[in-house]
mmCIF file of C-alpha atoms in Angstrom:
data_model
loop_
_atom_site.group_PDB
_atom_site.id
_atom_site.type_symbol
_atom_site.label_atom_id
_atom_site.label_comp_id
_atom_site.label_asym_id
_atom_site.label_seq_id
_atom_site.Cartn_x
_atom_site.Cartn_y
_atom_site.Cartn_z
ATOM 1 C CA ASP Q 5 75.918 42.924 158.950
ATOM 2 C CA VAL Q 6 76.015 44.669 155.599
ATOM 3 C CA LYS Q 7 73.792 47.632 155.222
ATOM 4 C CA VAL Q 8 72.351 49.911 152.580
ATOM 5 C CA THR Q 9 70.241 52.643 154.104
ATOM 6 C CA GLN Q 10 67.795 54.855 152.276
ATOM 7 C CA SER Q 11 66.936 58.035 154.097
ATOM 8 C CA SER Q 12 63.156 57.849 153.694
ATOM 9 C CA ARG Q 13 60.689 54.971 153.473
ATOM 10 C CA TYR Q 14 57.828 57.138 152.246
ATOM 11 C CA LEU Q 15 57.809 60.545 150.560
ATOM 12 C CA VAL Q 16 55.010 62.694 149.186
ATOM 13 C CA LYS Q 17 56.037 65.571 146.925
ATOM 14 C CA ARG Q 18 54.270 68.044 144.697
ATOM 15 C CA THR Q 19 54.601 68.236 140.941
ATOM 16 C CA GLY Q 20 57.511 70.456 139.949
ATOM 17 C CA GLU Q 21 59.407 70.071 143.209
ATOM 18 C CA LYS Q 22 63.083 69.112 143.241
ATOM 19 C CA VAL Q 23 63.384 65.824 145.109
ATOM 20 C CA PHE Q 24 66.455 64.229 146.676
ATOM 21 C CA LEU Q 25 66.615 60.543 147.545
ATOM 22 C CA GLU Q 26 69.612 59.615 149.652
ATOM 23 C CA CYS Q 27 71.384 56.280 149.976
ATOM 24 C CA VAL Q 28 74.300 55.315 152.220
ATOM 25 C CA GLN Q 29 76.215 52.018 152.311
ATOM 26 C CA ASP Q 30 78.663 50.880 154.964
ATOM 27 C CA MET Q 31 80.422 48.109 153.009
ATOM 28 C CA ASP Q 32 83.057 50.222 151.222
ATOM 29 C CA HIS Q 33 81.571 49.154 147.871
ATOM 30 C CA GLU Q 34 82.706 50.840 144.689
ATOM 31 C CA ASN Q 35 79.460 50.323 142.754
ATOM 32 C CA MET Q 36 76.155 51.920 143.635
ATOM 33 C CA PHE Q 37 72.889 51.783 141.738
ATOM 34 C CA TRP Q 38 69.453 53.377 141.629
ATOM 35 C CA TYR Q 39 66.563 51.265 140.386
ATOM 36 C CA ARG Q 40 62.931 52.076 139.918
ATOM 37 C CA GLN Q 41 60.350 49.349 140.638
ATOM 38 C CA ASP Q 42 56.902 49.371 139.051
ATOM 39 C CA PRO Q 43 54.282 46.576 139.008
ATOM 40 C CA GLY Q 44 54.682 44.308 136.002
ATOM 41 C CA LEU Q 45 57.955 45.943 134.970
ATOM 42 C CA GLY Q 46 60.321 44.630 137.596
ATOM 43 C CA LEU Q 47 63.340 46.756 138.456
ATOM 44 C CA ARG Q 48 64.726 49.158 135.887
ATOM 45 C CA LEU Q 49 68.140 50.762 136.226
ATOM 46 C CA ILE Q 50 68.118 54.559 136.338
ATOM 47 C CA TYR Q 51 71.772 55.392 137.016
ATOM 48 C CA PHE Q 52 74.820 53.750 138.480
ATOM 49 C CA SER Q 53 78.195 54.851 139.765
ATOM 50 C CA TYR Q 54 81.451 52.897 139.955
ATOM 51 C CA ASP Q 55 83.547 55.500 141.763
ATOM 52 C CA VAL Q 56 83.317 58.855 143.469
ATOM 53 C CA LYS Q 57 82.129 61.519 141.025
ATOM 54 C CA MET Q 58 81.684 58.895 138.287
ATOM 55 C CA LYS Q 59 78.249 58.051 136.938
ATOM 56 C CA GLU Q 60 76.713 56.210 134.042
ATOM 57 C CA LYS Q 61 73.191 56.265 132.651
ATOM 58 C CA GLY Q 62 71.082 53.188 133.012
ATOM 59 C CA ASP Q 63 68.043 52.259 130.975
ATOM 60 C CA ILE Q 64 65.680 55.052 132.070
ATOM 61 C CA PRO Q 65 67.712 58.153 133.058
ATOM 62 C CA GLU Q 66 65.334 60.777 131.678
ATOM 63 C CA GLY Q 67 64.101 63.161 134.335
ATOM 64 C CA TYR Q 68 66.725 62.042 136.867
ATOM 65 C CA SER Q 69 70.255 62.946 137.841
ATOM 66 C CA VAL Q 70 72.641 61.586 140.468
ATOM 67 C CA SER Q 71 75.441 62.724 142.701
ATOM 68 C CA ARG Q 72 78.254 60.784 144.303
ATOM 69 C CA GLU Q 73 80.543 63.081 146.258
ATOM 70 C CA LYS Q 74 81.616 60.422 148.754
ATOM 71 C CA LYS Q 75 82.156 56.719 148.275
ATOM 72 C CA GLU Q 76 79.470 55.695 150.732
ATOM 73 C CA ARG Q 77 76.713 58.034 149.529
ATOM 74 C CA PHE Q 78 74.747 58.053 146.280
ATOM 75 C CA SER Q 79 71.916 60.516 145.747
ATOM 76 C CA LEU Q 80 69.130 60.392 143.199
ATOM 77 C CA ILE Q 81 67.692 63.747 142.138
ATOM 78 C CA LEU Q 82 64.392 64.388 140.458
ATOM 79 C CA GLU Q 83 64.936 67.824 138.925
ATOM 80 C CA SER Q 84 61.220 68.590 138.559
ATOM 81 C CA ALA Q 85 59.028 65.844 139.913
ATOM 82 C CA SER Q 86 56.158 64.621 137.793
ATOM 83 C CA THR Q 87 53.280 62.265 138.560
ATOM 84 C CA ASN Q 88 54.749 59.586 136.291
ATOM 85 C CA GLN Q 89 57.714 59.405 138.660
ATOM 86 C CA THR Q 90 55.482 58.033 141.405
ATOM 87 C CA SER Q 91 57.151 54.712 142.144
ATOM 88 C CA MET Q 92 59.275 52.620 144.505
ATOM 89 C CA TYR Q 93 62.961 53.538 144.320
ATOM 90 C CA LEU Q 94 65.609 51.042 145.363
ATOM 91 C CA CYS Q 95 69.263 51.732 146.001
ATOM 92 C CA ALA Q 96 71.864 48.968 145.805
ATOM 93 C CA SER Q 97 75.607 48.545 146.143
ATOM 94 C CA SER Q 98 78.163 45.934 145.123
ATOM 95 C CA PRO Q 99 81.940 45.590 145.136
ATOM 96 C CA TRP Q 100 84.065 46.199 142.051
ATOM 97 C CA GLN Q 101 84.953 42.781 140.628
ATOM 98 C CA GLY Q 102 86.985 43.287 137.486
ATOM 99 C CA THR Q 103 85.700 40.713 135.024
ATOM 100 C CA ALA Q 104 84.073 38.477 137.608
ATOM 101 C CA ALA Q 105 80.652 40.105 138.041
ATOM 102 C CA ASN Q 106 79.551 37.184 140.179
ATOM 103 C CA THR Q 107 78.839 38.931 143.445
ATOM 104 C CA GLU Q 108 75.343 39.978 144.284
ATOM 105 C CA ALA Q 109 74.144 43.503 144.866
ATOM 106 C CA PHE Q 110 72.860 44.502 148.290
ATOM 107 C CA PHE Q 111 69.661 46.485 148.449
ATOM 108 C CA GLY Q 112 68.184 49.133 150.690
ATOM 109 C CA GLN Q 113 64.615 49.019 151.999
ATOM 110 C CA GLY Q 114 63.270 51.233 149.270
ATOM 111 C CA THR Q 115 61.640 54.659 149.156
ATOM 112 C CA ARG Q 116 58.039 54.828 148.039
ATOM 113 C CA LEU Q 117 57.643 58.197 146.365
ATOM 114 C CA THR Q 118 54.268 59.688 145.559
ATOM 115 C CA VAL Q 119 54.109 62.812 143.397
ATOM 116 C CA VAL Q 120 50.810 64.674 143.601
ATOM 117 C CA ALA H 25 71.365 42.310 124.582
ATOM 118 C CA GLN H 26 70.661 40.249 127.624
ATOM 119 C CA SER H 27 67.147 39.950 129.014
ATOM 120 C CA VAL H 28 65.164 37.942 131.531
ATOM 121 C CA THR H 29 61.637 36.568 131.204
ATOM 122 C CA GLN H 30 59.664 35.336 134.172
ATOM 123 C CA LEU H 31 56.645 33.291 133.135
ATOM 124 C CA GLY H 32 53.635 34.009 135.285
ATOM 125 C CA SER H 33 53.257 37.290 137.132
ATOM 126 C CA HIS H 34 51.216 35.532 139.830
ATOM 127 C CA VAL H 35 51.555 31.992 141.145
ATOM 128 C CA SER H 36 49.324 30.515 143.840
ATOM 129 C CA VAL H 37 50.062 27.285 145.694
ATOM 130 C CA SER H 38 48.736 25.468 148.713
ATOM 131 C CA GLU H 39 50.829 25.212 151.839
ATOM 132 C CA GLY H 40 52.987 22.088 151.531
ATOM 133 C CA ALA H 41 52.827 22.008 147.730
ATOM 134 C CA LEU H 42 55.720 22.310 145.311
ATOM 135 C CA VAL H 43 56.778 25.815 144.350
ATOM 136 C CA LEU H 44 58.018 26.341 140.781
ATOM 137 C CA LEU H 45 58.849 29.824 139.537
ATOM 138 C CA ARG H 46 60.085 30.051 135.974
ATOM 139 C CA CYS H 47 62.920 32.157 134.611
ATOM 140 C CA ASN H 48 64.385 32.174 131.112
ATOM 141 C CA TYR H 49 67.252 34.334 130.001
ATOM 142 C CA SER H 50 68.475 35.604 126.681
ATOM 143 C CA SER H 51 72.213 36.034 126.401
ATOM 144 C CA SER H 52 74.910 35.442 123.840
ATOM 145 C CA VAL H 53 77.169 33.925 126.496
ATOM 146 C CA PRO H 54 76.357 31.962 129.658
ATOM 147 C CA PRO H 55 75.484 34.601 132.218
ATOM 148 C CA TYR H 56 75.570 34.796 135.961
ATOM 149 C CA LEU H 57 72.053 34.361 137.345
ATOM 150 C CA PHE H 58 70.418 35.399 140.580
ATOM 151 C CA TRP H 59 67.121 34.957 142.365
ATOM 152 C CA TYR H 60 66.032 37.648 144.801
ATOM 153 C CA VAL H 61 63.002 37.739 147.112
ATOM 154 C CA GLN H 62 61.098 40.814 148.221
ATOM 155 C CA TYR H 63 58.783 40.640 151.231
ATOM 156 C CA PRO H 64 56.089 43.328 151.557
ATOM 157 C CA ASN H 65 57.521 46.790 152.101
ATOM 158 C CA GLN H 66 61.082 45.486 152.078
ATOM 159 C CA GLY H 67 64.102 45.693 149.841
ATOM 160 C CA LEU H 68 65.438 42.732 147.865
ATOM 161 C CA GLN H 69 67.232 39.858 149.532
ATOM 162 C CA LEU H 70 69.396 37.338 147.699
ATOM 163 C CA LEU H 71 68.011 33.792 147.646
ATOM 164 C CA LEU H 72 70.715 32.141 145.538
ATOM 165 C CA LYS H 73 73.060 32.675 142.607
ATOM 166 C CA TYR H 74 74.623 30.728 139.748
ATOM 167 C CA THR H 75 78.185 31.661 138.871
ATOM 168 C CA SER H 76 79.300 28.826 136.563
ATOM 169 C CA ALA H 77 80.203 26.301 139.240
ATOM 170 C CA ALA H 78 77.567 23.641 140.063
ATOM 171 C CA THR H 79 74.464 23.838 137.889
ATOM 172 C CA LEU H 80 72.178 22.972 140.816
ATOM 173 C CA VAL H 81 72.329 25.796 143.300
ATOM 174 C CA LYS H 82 70.941 25.694 146.811
ATOM 175 C CA GLY H 83 69.840 28.857 148.528
ATOM 176 C CA ILE H 84 68.272 30.047 151.721
ATOM 177 C CA ASN H 85 64.888 28.967 153.113
ATOM 178 C CA GLY H 86 64.943 25.631 151.256
ATOM 179 C CA PHE H 87 64.942 27.085 147.739
ATOM 180 C CA GLU H 88 67.059 25.771 144.910
ATOM 181 C CA ALA H 89 67.478 26.461 141.197
ATOM 182 C CA GLU H 90 68.986 24.590 138.301
ATOM 183 C CA PHE H 91 70.882 26.228 135.459
ATOM 184 C CA LYS H 92 70.021 24.552 132.145
ATOM 185 C CA LYS H 93 72.047 25.989 129.309
ATOM 186 C CA SER H 94 70.206 24.021 126.610
ATOM 187 C CA GLU H 95 66.904 25.509 127.768
ATOM 188 C CA THR H 96 68.342 28.919 128.766
ATOM 189 C CA SER H 97 66.474 28.513 132.027
ATOM 190 C CA PHE H 98 67.068 29.019 135.731
ATOM 191 C CA HIS H 99 63.815 27.954 137.405
ATOM 192 C CA LEU H 100 63.379 28.315 141.154
ATOM 193 C CA THR H 101 61.870 25.459 143.172
ATOM 194 C CA LYS H 102 60.997 24.541 146.719
ATOM 195 C CA PRO H 103 59.584 21.106 147.574
ATOM 196 C CA SER H 104 57.090 22.283 150.179
ATOM 197 C CA ALA H 105 55.657 25.792 150.363
ATOM 198 C CA HIS H 106 55.283 27.583 153.657
ATOM 199 C CA MET H 107 53.019 30.511 154.404
ATOM 200 C CA SER H 108 56.093 32.644 155.037
ATOM 201 C CA ASP H 109 57.199 32.137 151.403
ATOM 202 C CA ALA H 110 54.502 34.528 150.195
ATOM 203 C CA ALA H 111 56.479 37.321 148.541
ATOM 204 C CA GLU H 112 57.595 38.625 145.167
ATOM 205 C CA TYR H 113 60.465 36.842 143.470
ATOM 206 C CA PHE H 114 62.811 38.340 140.908
ATOM 207 C CA CYS H 115 65.200 36.618 138.545
ATOM 208 C CA ALA H 116 68.209 38.683 137.445
ATOM 209 C CA VAL H 117 71.163 38.275 135.104
ATOM 210 C CA THR H 118 74.553 39.826 134.574
ATOM 211 C CA LEU H 119 77.291 39.002 132.110
ATOM 212 C CA PRO H 120 80.767 37.732 132.879
ATOM 213 C CA GLY H 121 83.371 40.088 131.514
ATOM 214 C CA ALA H 122 80.957 42.985 131.593
ATOM 215 C CA GLY H 123 83.356 44.888 133.724
ATOM 216 C CA GLY H 124 83.314 45.451 137.417
ATOM 217 C CA TYR H 125 80.024 47.279 137.299
ATOM 218 C CA ASN H 126 77.964 44.121 137.771
ATOM 219 C CA LYS H 127 74.773 45.704 136.439
ATOM 220 C CA LEU H 128 71.858 43.411 137.128
ATOM 221 C CA ILE H 129 69.059 43.065 134.581
ATOM 222 C CA PHE H 130 65.820 42.000 136.252
ATOM 223 C CA GLY H 131 62.753 40.122 135.165
ATOM 224 C CA ALA H 132 59.276 41.539 135.797
ATOM 225 C CA GLY H 133 58.840 39.486 138.939
ATOM 226 C CA THR H 134 56.476 36.727 140.101
ATOM 227 C CA ARG H 135 54.216 37.223 143.076
ATOM 228 C CA LEU H 136 53.816 34.005 145.043
ATOM 229 C CA ALA H 137 50.698 33.462 147.137
ATOM 230 C CA VAL H 138 50.503 30.555 149.569
ATOM 231 C CA HIS H 139 47.102 29.557 150.880
ATOM 232 C CA PRO H 140 46.231 27.147 153.700
#
């Protein structure tokens, strides 16, 4: 059974703290993604990675960074958490497909982050 | 740029009634299309996908969707709603030839309520 595991289901952090969200996949996928989910906005891509140590900005990268030191692990970092980063964060992975792009992404359970 | 529009942020149906969730895409080329479902406090699970084979796609839990190029639509249907179908549904798109990244662009989501 394929699995994407996010280290925390719920997190409460204070404004200004540095926050790490961890994601691990066991499917040997090349691609990994971090999305942010907000009511009425759907899922918005923050960052993605297609290989170890490689990363690309998504649509809303401001205030975030990522790290991918190993193929199976992709971390999202909030350098200085702010209240407008209170949200649900979803990690996903998918295999590299060349030009095909027809395989779905697999999602973790999500981390609900509250910044107070 | 590609985009996805889901008409209706909330849909309410009676148990046993037809479910119709609307999705329209904007793309310069025929895309790959996906429907995902999210149950409360869960990650996203794939319901079905269109990848340029048959235009009528059958998915899990009795759902199906039809790709209509002339209408740029990929509406999700189920003949008879069940209480367990209550969830949030997301339509997503990615482009063939976009590289192996397979970045999904999501709609805002439709929350389906099923009442007795």
